[in-house]
PDB file of C-alpha atoms in Angstrom:
ATOM      1  CA  UNK F   1     100.197 118.062 107.949  1.00 81.00           C
ATOM      2  CA  UNK F   2     103.336 115.735 107.645  1.00 84.00           C
ATOM      3  CA  UNK F   3     103.291 111.572 107.665  1.00 88.00           C
ATOM      4  CA  UNK F   4     106.418 109.336 106.493  1.00 92.00           C
ATOM      5  CA  UNK F   5     105.426 107.729 102.957  1.00 94.00           C
ATOM      6  CA  UNK F   6     107.269 104.497 103.748  1.00 95.00           C
ATOM      7  CA  UNK F   7     105.454 103.362 106.986  1.00 97.00           C
ATOM      8  CA  UNK F   8     101.687 102.546 106.802  1.00 98.00           C
ATOM      9  CA  UNK F   9     101.316 102.943 110.081  1.00 97.00           C
ATOM     10  CA  UNK F  10     101.697 106.851 108.915  1.00 96.00           C
ATOM     11  CA  UNK F  11     100.253 106.445 106.224  1.00 97.00           C
ATOM     12  CA  UNK F  12      96.649 105.775 108.044  1.00 97.00           C
ATOM     13  CA  UNK F  13      97.508 107.628 111.007  1.00 97.00           C
ATOM     14  CA  UNK F  14      97.639 110.818 108.636  1.00 96.00           C
ATOM     15  CA  UNK F  15      94.284 109.594 106.604  1.00 97.00           C
ATOM     16  CA  UNK F  16      92.914 109.551 110.375  1.00 97.00           C
ATOM     17  CA  UNK F  17      94.026 112.832 111.581  1.00 96.00           C
ATOM     18  CA  UNK F  18      92.755 114.409 107.934  1.00 96.00           C
ATOM     19  CA  UNK F  19      89.546 112.980 109.442  1.00 96.00           C
ATOM     20  CA  UNK F  20      89.416 114.334 113.089  1.00 96.00           C
ATOM     21  CA  UNK F  21      90.770 117.540 111.454  1.00 95.00           C
ATOM     22  CA  UNK F  22      88.389 118.190 108.550  1.00 95.00           C
ATOM     23  CA  UNK F  23      84.888 115.992 109.670  1.00 95.00           C
ATOM     24  CA  UNK F  24      82.922 118.594 106.297  1.00 95.00           C
ATOM     25  CA  UNK F  25      85.043 116.081 104.322  1.00 96.00           C
ATOM     26  CA  UNK F  26      87.277 117.836 101.407  1.00 96.00           C
ATOM     27  CA  UNK F  27      86.522 118.416  97.367  1.00 96.00           C
ATOM     28  CA  UNK F  28      89.914 117.003  96.021  1.00 96.00           C
ATOM     29  CA  UNK F  29      92.833 114.592  96.810  1.00 97.00           C
ATOM     30  CA  UNK F  30      95.983 115.288  94.847  1.00 95.00           C
ATOM     31  CA  UNK F  31      98.276 112.228  95.393  1.00 96.00           C
ATOM     32  CA  UNK F  32     101.452 114.304  94.040  1.00 92.00           C
ATOM     33  CA  UNK F  33     104.527 111.857  96.912  1.00 89.00           C
ATOM     34  CA  UNK F  34     107.450 110.130  95.082  1.00 91.00           C
ATOM     35  CA  UNK F  35     110.680 109.541  95.424  1.00 92.00           C
ATOM     36  CA  UNK F  36     113.680 108.667  92.951  1.00 91.00           C
ATOM     37  CA  UNK F  37     115.342 106.224  94.687  1.00 92.00           C
ATOM     38  CA  UNK F  38     119.285 105.716  93.620  1.00 92.00           C
ATOM     39  CA  UNK F  39     119.609 102.425  95.083  1.00 94.00           C
ATOM     40  CA  UNK F  40     117.414  99.504  96.291  1.00 96.00           C
ATOM     41  CA  UNK F  41     115.609 100.480  99.608  1.00 96.00           C
ATOM     42  CA  UNK F  42     112.690  98.892 101.691  1.00 96.00           C
ATOM     43  CA  UNK F  43     110.608 100.969 103.380  1.00 97.00           C
ATOM     44  CA  UNK F  44     109.960 100.466 107.060  1.00 94.00           C
ATOM     45  CA  UNK F  45     106.379  97.452 105.947  1.00 97.00           C
ATOM     46  CA  UNK F  46     109.309  94.963 103.081  1.00 97.00           C
ATOM     47  CA  UNK F  47     108.123  97.301 100.801  1.00 98.00           C
ATOM     48  CA  UNK F  48     110.651  98.605  97.794  1.00 98.00           C
ATOM     49  CA  UNK F  49     110.581 102.086  98.245  1.00 97.00           C
ATOM     50  CA  UNK F  50     110.394 103.819  95.989  1.00 97.00           C
ATOM     51  CA  UNK F  51     106.654 101.316  95.209  1.00 98.00           C
ATOM     52  CA  UNK F  52     105.959 102.048  98.245  1.00 98.00           C
ATOM     53  CA  UNK F  53     106.085 105.789  98.350  1.00 97.00           C
ATOM     54  CA  UNK F  54     105.290 106.142  95.339  1.00 97.00           C
ATOM     55  CA  UNK F  55     102.849 103.483  94.944  1.00 98.00           C
ATOM     56  CA  UNK F  56     100.875 102.167  98.187  1.00 98.00           C
ATOM     57  CA  UNK F  57     101.094 104.726  99.914  1.00 98.00           C
ATOM     58  CA  UNK F  58      99.134 106.800  97.969  1.00 98.00           C
ATOM     59  CA  UNK F  59      96.902 103.247  97.026  1.00 98.00           C
ATOM     60  CA  UNK F  60      95.947 103.156 100.680  1.00 98.00           C
ATOM     61  CA  UNK F  61      95.509 106.933 101.444  1.00 98.00           C
ATOM     62  CA  UNK F  62      92.948 107.134  98.986  1.00 98.00           C
ATOM     63  CA  UNK F  63      91.035 104.158 100.364  1.00 97.00           C
ATOM     64  CA  UNK F  64      91.297 105.549 103.808  1.00 97.00           C
ATOM     65  CA  UNK F  65      89.878 109.067 102.821  1.00 97.00           C
ATOM     66  CA  UNK F  66      87.887 108.199  99.930  1.00 95.00           C
ATOM     67  CA  UNK F  67      84.417 108.878 101.900  1.00 94.00           C
ATOM     68  CA  UNK F  68      85.982 112.107 103.081  1.00 96.00           C
ATOM     69  CA  UNK F  69      86.629 113.140  99.029  1.00 97.00           C
ATOM     70  CA  UNK F  70      83.582 115.262  97.490  1.00 96.00           C
ATOM     71  CA  UNK F  71      84.432 115.823  93.996  1.00 97.00           C
ATOM     72  CA  UNK F  72      87.581 114.319  92.260  1.00 98.00           C
ATOM     73  CA  UNK F  73      91.057 112.503  93.168  1.00 98.00           C
ATOM     74  CA  UNK F  74      93.784 113.326  91.494  1.00 97.00           C
ATOM     75  CA  UNK F  75      97.079 110.860  90.679  1.00 97.00           C
ATOM     76  CA  UNK F  76     100.353 112.848  89.895  1.00 95.00           C
ATOM     77  CA  UNK F  77     102.096 110.419  86.855  1.00 94.00           C
ATOM     78  CA  UNK F  78     104.759 110.665  85.264  1.00 91.00           C
ATOM     79  CA  UNK F  79     105.892 110.761  80.948  1.00 87.00           C
ATOM     80  CA  UNK F  80     108.305 108.111  82.433  1.00 88.00           C
ATOM     81  CA  UNK F  81     105.137 105.476  82.852  1.00 94.00           C
ATOM     82  CA  UNK F  82     106.264 102.324  82.102  1.00 95.00           C
ATOM     83  CA  UNK F  83     105.377 100.584  78.504  1.00 94.00           C
ATOM     84  CA  UNK F  84     104.729  96.977  80.654  1.00 96.00           C
ATOM     85  CA  UNK F  85     104.974  95.501  84.056  1.00 97.00           C
ATOM     86  CA  UNK F  86     106.147  92.901  85.568  1.00 96.00           C
ATOM     87  CA  UNK F  87     104.018  90.789  88.546  1.00 97.00           C
ATOM     88  CA  UNK F  88     107.442  88.731  89.577  1.00 96.00           C
ATOM     89  CA  UNK F  89     109.416  91.702  90.244  1.00 95.00           C
ATOM     90  CA  UNK F  90     107.125  94.226  91.594  1.00 96.00           C
ATOM     91  CA  UNK F  91     109.933  94.464  94.488  1.00 95.00           C
ATOM     92  CA  UNK F  92     112.897  95.165  91.689  1.00 93.00           C
ATOM     93  CA  UNK F  93     114.952  92.500  93.684  1.00 91.00           C
ATOM     94  CA  UNK F  94     116.355  91.142  89.631  1.00 91.00           C
ATOM     95  CA  UNK F  95     118.424  93.490  89.017  1.00 90.00           C
ATOM     96  CA  UNK F  96     117.790  97.159  89.940  1.00 94.00           C
ATOM     97  CA  UNK F  97     117.761 100.502  88.353  1.00 93.00           C
ATOM     98  CA  UNK F  98     116.289 103.667  89.986  1.00 93.00           C
ATOM     99  CA  UNK F  99     114.733 104.422  86.618  1.00 93.00           C
ATOM    100  CA  UNK F 100     113.290 101.053  85.523  1.00 94.00           C
ATOM    101  CA  UNK F 101     111.299 101.460  89.806  1.00 96.00           C
ATOM    102  CA  UNK F 102     110.311 104.747  88.905  1.00 94.00           C
ATOM    103  CA  UNK F 103     108.770 104.053  85.316  1.00 96.00           C
ATOM    104  CA  UNK F 104     106.824 100.858  87.256  1.00 97.00           C
ATOM    105  CA  UNK F 105     105.342 102.972  89.965  1.00 97.00           C
ATOM    106  CA  UNK F 106     103.853 105.475  88.046  1.00 97.00           C
ATOM    107  CA  UNK F 107     102.747 103.389  85.337  1.00 98.00           C
ATOM    108  CA  UNK F 108     101.014 101.914  88.766  1.00 98.00           C
ATOM    109  CA  UNK F 109      99.871 104.667  89.484  1.00 98.00           C
ATOM    110  CA  UNK F 110      98.098 105.348  85.845  1.00 98.00           C
ATOM    111  CA  UNK F 111      96.984 101.637  86.513  1.00 99.00           C
ATOM    112  CA  UNK F 112      94.779 101.482  90.106  1.00 97.00           C
ATOM    113  CA  UNK F 113      93.811 105.587  88.833  1.00 99.00           C
ATOM    114  CA  UNK F 114      91.855 103.413  86.102  1.00 99.00           C
ATOM    115  CA  UNK F 115      90.370 100.876  88.368  1.00 98.00           C
ATOM    116  CA  UNK F 116      88.989 103.504  91.250  1.00 98.00           C
ATOM    117  CA  UNK F 117      87.309 105.335  88.493  1.00 98.00           C
ATOM    118  CA  UNK F 118      85.831 102.077  87.641  1.00 98.00           C
ATOM    119  CA  UNK F 119      85.097 101.487  91.049  1.00 97.00           C
ATOM    120  CA  UNK F 120      83.071 104.980  91.590  1.00 97.00           C
ATOM    121  CA  UNK F 121      81.415 104.303  88.637  1.00 97.00           C
ATOM    122  CA  UNK F 122      79.781 101.606  89.455  1.00 96.00           C
ATOM    123  CA  UNK F 123      78.878 102.794  92.419  1.00 96.00           C
ATOM    124  CA  UNK F 124      77.365 105.462  91.500  1.00 96.00           C
ATOM    125  CA  UNK F 125      79.607 107.902  93.163  1.00 96.00           C
ATOM    126  CA  UNK F 126      79.081 111.716  91.583  1.00 97.00           C
ATOM    127  CA  UNK F 127      83.040 111.323  93.228  1.00 98.00           C
ATOM    128  CA  UNK F 128      86.049 111.162  89.827  1.00 98.00           C
ATOM    129  CA  UNK F 129      89.490 109.799  89.551  1.00 99.00           C
ATOM    130  CA  UNK F 130      92.355 110.774  87.153  1.00 98.00           C
ATOM    131  CA  UNK F 131      95.539 110.632  86.440  1.00 97.00           C
ATOM    132  CA  UNK F 132      98.406 113.449  84.750  1.00 95.00           C
ATOM    133  CA  UNK F 133     101.848 114.524  83.552  1.00 93.00           C
ATOM    134  CA  UNK F 134     102.256 117.223  84.572  1.00 85.00           C
ATOM    135  CA  UNK F 135     105.310 116.640  81.972  1.00 69.00           C
ATOM    136  CA  UNK F 136     109.241 117.382  82.616  1.00 56.00           C
ATOM    137  CA  UNK F 137     109.217 120.143  86.431  1.00 53.00           C
ATOM    138  CA  UNK F 138     112.188 121.359  87.408  1.00 49.00           C
ATOM    139  CA  UNK F 139     112.010 119.253  91.561  1.00 55.00           C
ATOM    140  CA  UNK F 140     115.301 118.011  93.753  1.00 53.00           C
ATOM    141  CA  UNK F 141     113.848 114.679  93.129  1.00 53.00           C
ATOM    142  CA  UNK F 142     115.249 114.756  89.207  1.00 49.00           C
ATOM    143  CA  UNK F 143     118.890 115.155  91.451  1.00 50.00           C
ATOM    144  CA  UNK F 144     118.132 113.207  94.552  1.00 49.00           C
ATOM    145  CA  UNK F 145     115.582 111.454  96.921  1.00 41.00           C
ATOM    146  CA  UNK F 146     113.206 113.646  98.420  1.00 39.00           C
ATOM    147  CA  UNK F 147     113.214 114.788 102.349  1.00 46.00           C
ATOM    148  CA  UNK F 148     109.575 114.474 104.420  1.00 49.00           C
ATOM    149  CA  UNK F 149     107.046 113.731 103.355  1.00 48.00           C
ATOM    150  CA  UNK F 150     103.263 114.821 104.223  1.00 45.00           C
ATOM    151  CA  UNK F 151     100.381 115.987 103.435  1.00 47.00           C
ATOM    152  CA  UNK F 152      98.731 119.831 103.525  1.00 49.00           C
ATOM    153  CA  UNK F 153      94.869 120.976 103.834  1.00 52.00           C
ATOM    154  CA  UNK F 154      95.157 124.437 101.509  1.00 52.00           C
ATOM    155  CA  UNK F 155      92.014 126.459 101.282  1.00 55.00           C
ATOM    156  CA  UNK F 156      91.460 126.899  97.741  1.00 54.00           C
ATOM    157  CA  UNK F 157      89.376 130.055  96.301  1.00 53.00           C
ATOM    158  CA  UNK F 158      86.151 127.993  94.729  1.00 54.00           C
ATOM    159  CA  UNK F 159      85.969 126.928  91.378  1.00 54.00           C
ATOM    160  CA  UNK F 160      84.842 128.961  88.793  1.00 54.00           C
ATOM    161  CA  UNK F 161      81.510 128.355  87.561  1.00 55.00           C
ATOM    162  CA  UNK F 162      80.469 126.271  91.035  1.00 51.00           C
ATOM    163  CA  UNK F 163      78.699 129.484  93.123  1.00 53.00           C
ATOM    164  CA  UNK F 164      80.631 128.152  95.692  1.00 52.00           C
ATOM    165  CA  UNK F 165      81.069 130.488  98.851  1.00 48.00           C
ATOM    166  CA  UNK F 166      82.478 128.425 101.232  1.00 53.00           C
ATOM    167  CA  UNK F 167      86.586 128.396 100.809  1.00 51.00           C
ATOM    168  CA  UNK F 168      87.505 124.677  98.756  1.00 49.00           C
ATOM    169  CA  UNK F 169      89.268 122.463 100.544  1.00 51.00           C
ATOM    170  CA  UNK F 170      91.822 119.823  98.570  1.00 51.00           C
ATOM    171  CA  UNK F 171      94.785 117.771 100.420  1.00 55.00           C
ATOM    172  CA  UNK F 172      97.392 117.753  97.909  1.00 55.00           C
ATOM    173  CA  UNK F 173      99.599 115.560  99.242  1.00 56.00           C
ATOM    174  CA  UNK F 174     103.565 115.925  98.903  1.00 50.00           C
ATOM    175  CA  UNK F 175     106.961 116.333  99.296  1.00 44.00           C
ATOM    176  CA  UNK F 176     107.406 119.337 101.577  1.00 39.00           C
ATOM    177  CA  UNK F 177     111.150 119.436 100.773  1.00 35.00           C
ATOM    178  CA  UNK F 178     110.059 119.541  96.423  1.00 37.00           C
ATOM    179  CA  UNK F 179     111.033 123.254  94.203  1.00 38.00           C
ATOM    180  CA  UNK F 180     107.667 122.725  91.760  1.00 46.00           C
ATOM    181  CA  UNK F 181     107.133 124.623  88.841  1.00 49.00           C
ATOM    182  CA  UNK F 182     104.339 127.336  87.775  1.00 55.00           C
ATOM    183  CA  UNK F 183     103.506 125.164  85.157  1.00 55.00           C
ATOM    184  CA  UNK F 184     103.160 121.953  87.060  1.00 57.00           C
ATOM    185  CA  UNK F 185     101.000 123.295  89.770  1.00 69.00           C
ATOM    186  CA  UNK F 186      98.498 125.158  87.517  1.00 83.00           C
ATOM    187  CA  UNK F 187      97.924 122.104  85.618  1.00 88.00           C
ATOM    188  CA  UNK F 188      97.159 121.078  89.038  1.00 90.00           C
ATOM    189  CA  UNK F 189      95.012 122.790  89.645  1.00 90.00           C
ATOM    190  CA  UNK F 190      92.989 122.933  85.904  1.00 93.00           C
ATOM    191  CA  UNK F 191      92.756 118.601  86.345  1.00 96.00           C
ATOM    192  CA  UNK F 192      92.128 119.242  90.516  1.00 95.00           C
ATOM    193  CA  UNK F 193      88.860 122.287  90.000  1.00 95.00           C
ATOM    194  CA  UNK F 194      87.537 123.221  86.107  1.00 96.00           C
ATOM    195  CA  UNK F 195      83.889 122.206  86.043  1.00 96.00           C
ATOM    196  CA  UNK F 196      83.954 121.581  82.974  1.00 96.00           C
ATOM    197  CA  UNK F 197      85.655 118.243  84.136  1.00 97.00           C
ATOM    198  CA  UNK F 198      83.158 117.802  86.077  1.00 97.00           C
ATOM    199  CA  UNK F 199      81.794 114.374  84.346  1.00 96.00           C
ATOM    200  CA  UNK F 200      85.663 113.705  83.624  1.00 98.00           C
ATOM    201  CA  UNK F 201      86.712 110.476  84.949  1.00 98.00           C
ATOM    202  CA  UNK F 202      88.990 107.479  83.563  1.00 98.00           C
ATOM    203  CA  UNK F 203      90.521 110.322  81.668  1.00 98.00           C
ATOM    204  CA  UNK F 204      94.700 110.749  81.661  1.00 98.00           C
ATOM    205  CA  UNK F 205      96.507 114.648  81.096  1.00 97.00           C
ATOM    206  CA  UNK F 206      99.047 115.516  79.517  1.00 94.00           C
ATOM    207  CA  UNK F 207      99.719 119.119  80.959  1.00 86.00           C
ATOM    208  CA  UNK F 208      95.744 120.204  81.188  1.00 89.00           C
ATOM    209  CA  UNK F 209      94.864 118.716  77.574  1.00 93.00           C
ATOM    210  CA  UNK F 210      93.744 114.769  77.774  1.00 96.00           C
ATOM    211  CA  UNK F 211      95.501 111.902  76.546  1.00 97.00           C
ATOM    212  CA  UNK F 212      96.803 108.413  76.010  1.00 97.00           C
ATOM    213  CA  UNK F 213      98.731 107.019  78.760  1.00 97.00           C
ATOM    214  CA  UNK F 214     100.574 103.643  77.920  1.00 96.00           C
ATOM    215  CA  UNK F 215      98.877 100.721  76.013  1.00 98.00           C
ATOM    216  CA  UNK F 216      98.930  97.953  78.935  1.00 98.00           C
ATOM    217  CA  UNK F 217      97.579 100.920  81.171  1.00 98.00           C
ATOM    218  CA  UNK F 218      93.990  99.901  79.595  1.00 98.00           C
ATOM    219  CA  UNK F 219      94.157  96.095  80.220  1.00 98.00           C
ATOM    220  CA  UNK F 220      90.978  95.964  82.946  1.00 98.00           C
ATOM    221  CA  UNK F 221      92.751  92.165  83.674  1.00 98.00           C
ATOM    222  CA  UNK F 222      95.991  94.232  84.271  1.00 99.00           C
ATOM    223  CA  UNK F 223      93.963  96.481  87.071  1.00 98.00           C
ATOM    224  CA  UNK F 224      92.595  93.970  88.437  1.00 98.00           C
ATOM    225  CA  UNK F 225      95.533  91.852  88.891  1.00 98.00           C
ATOM    226  CA  UNK F 226      97.440  95.079  90.169  1.00 99.00           C
ATOM    227  CA  UNK F 227      94.805  95.953  92.788  1.00 98.00           C
ATOM    228  CA  UNK F 228      94.597  92.761  94.434  1.00 97.00           C
ATOM    229  CA  UNK F 229      98.477  92.599  94.754  1.00 98.00           C
ATOM    230  CA  UNK F 230      97.880  96.347  96.639  1.00 98.00           C
ATOM    231  CA  UNK F 231      95.015  95.210  98.373  1.00 98.00           C
ATOM    232  CA  UNK F 232      97.653  92.761 100.287  1.00 98.00           C
ATOM    233  CA  UNK F 233     100.291  94.909 100.109  1.00 98.00           C
ATOM    234  CA  UNK F 234      98.735  97.540 102.793  1.00 98.00           C
ATOM    235  CA  UNK F 235      95.386  96.452 104.097  1.00 97.00           C
ATOM    236  CA  UNK F 236      93.391  98.589 102.035  1.00 96.00           C
ATOM    237  CA  UNK F 237      89.134  97.937 101.898  1.00 87.00           C
ATOM    238  CA  UNK F 238      87.549  99.903  99.606  1.00 83.00           C
ATOM    239  CA  UNK F 239      84.134 101.493  99.710  1.00 66.00           C
ATOM    240  CA  UNK F 240      83.509 101.817  96.242  1.00 59.00           C
TER     241      UNK F 240
END
């Protein structure tokens, strides 16, 4: 499956296709798509492109697929996540910096991860939501923008210890032109499937180990303020 993550309509179409193709649901949603834009660009919906692809798109997609996810949501963050957030300059209109835009987007991913986890817990859902810093990975994004962005649903071997006989379906949202390293993939697989993490939610991982994310990411008021902004930007409505 392929979709344009610079388009909210494209994200909605992708979610609809996943639900049609997998009416039984999916086990895991891994939000791993991302861009690093050297100059200020706008998405089809008028959002700064890095923000649109790295934050608004996974936020909307998660809201649309959350009812279909049976086990886990994993958002991929970055060691480059910012340590602060300026709500008056989310769209980078006061002087664009490629690193600044990317770092802000990764902090936003952590913030909305924690809010999703809290909402799932409050709703009594068994689904968990965590985020992951895979470290520095050799991808084309480090050198330039990425190519077509999409999703593939891949059958994986059932996680050890689950006793599951059926294939384990993970929705991996990625950039098809990227060249991720094996360590990155192993870390994501660990957070997405390790039975030892069944009850772990609202956690931040560096590689395969739990760690602390930037201090501001634990601020509930900041999490909720960002949530409101993203709901307004995307039109997302949440079941949890």
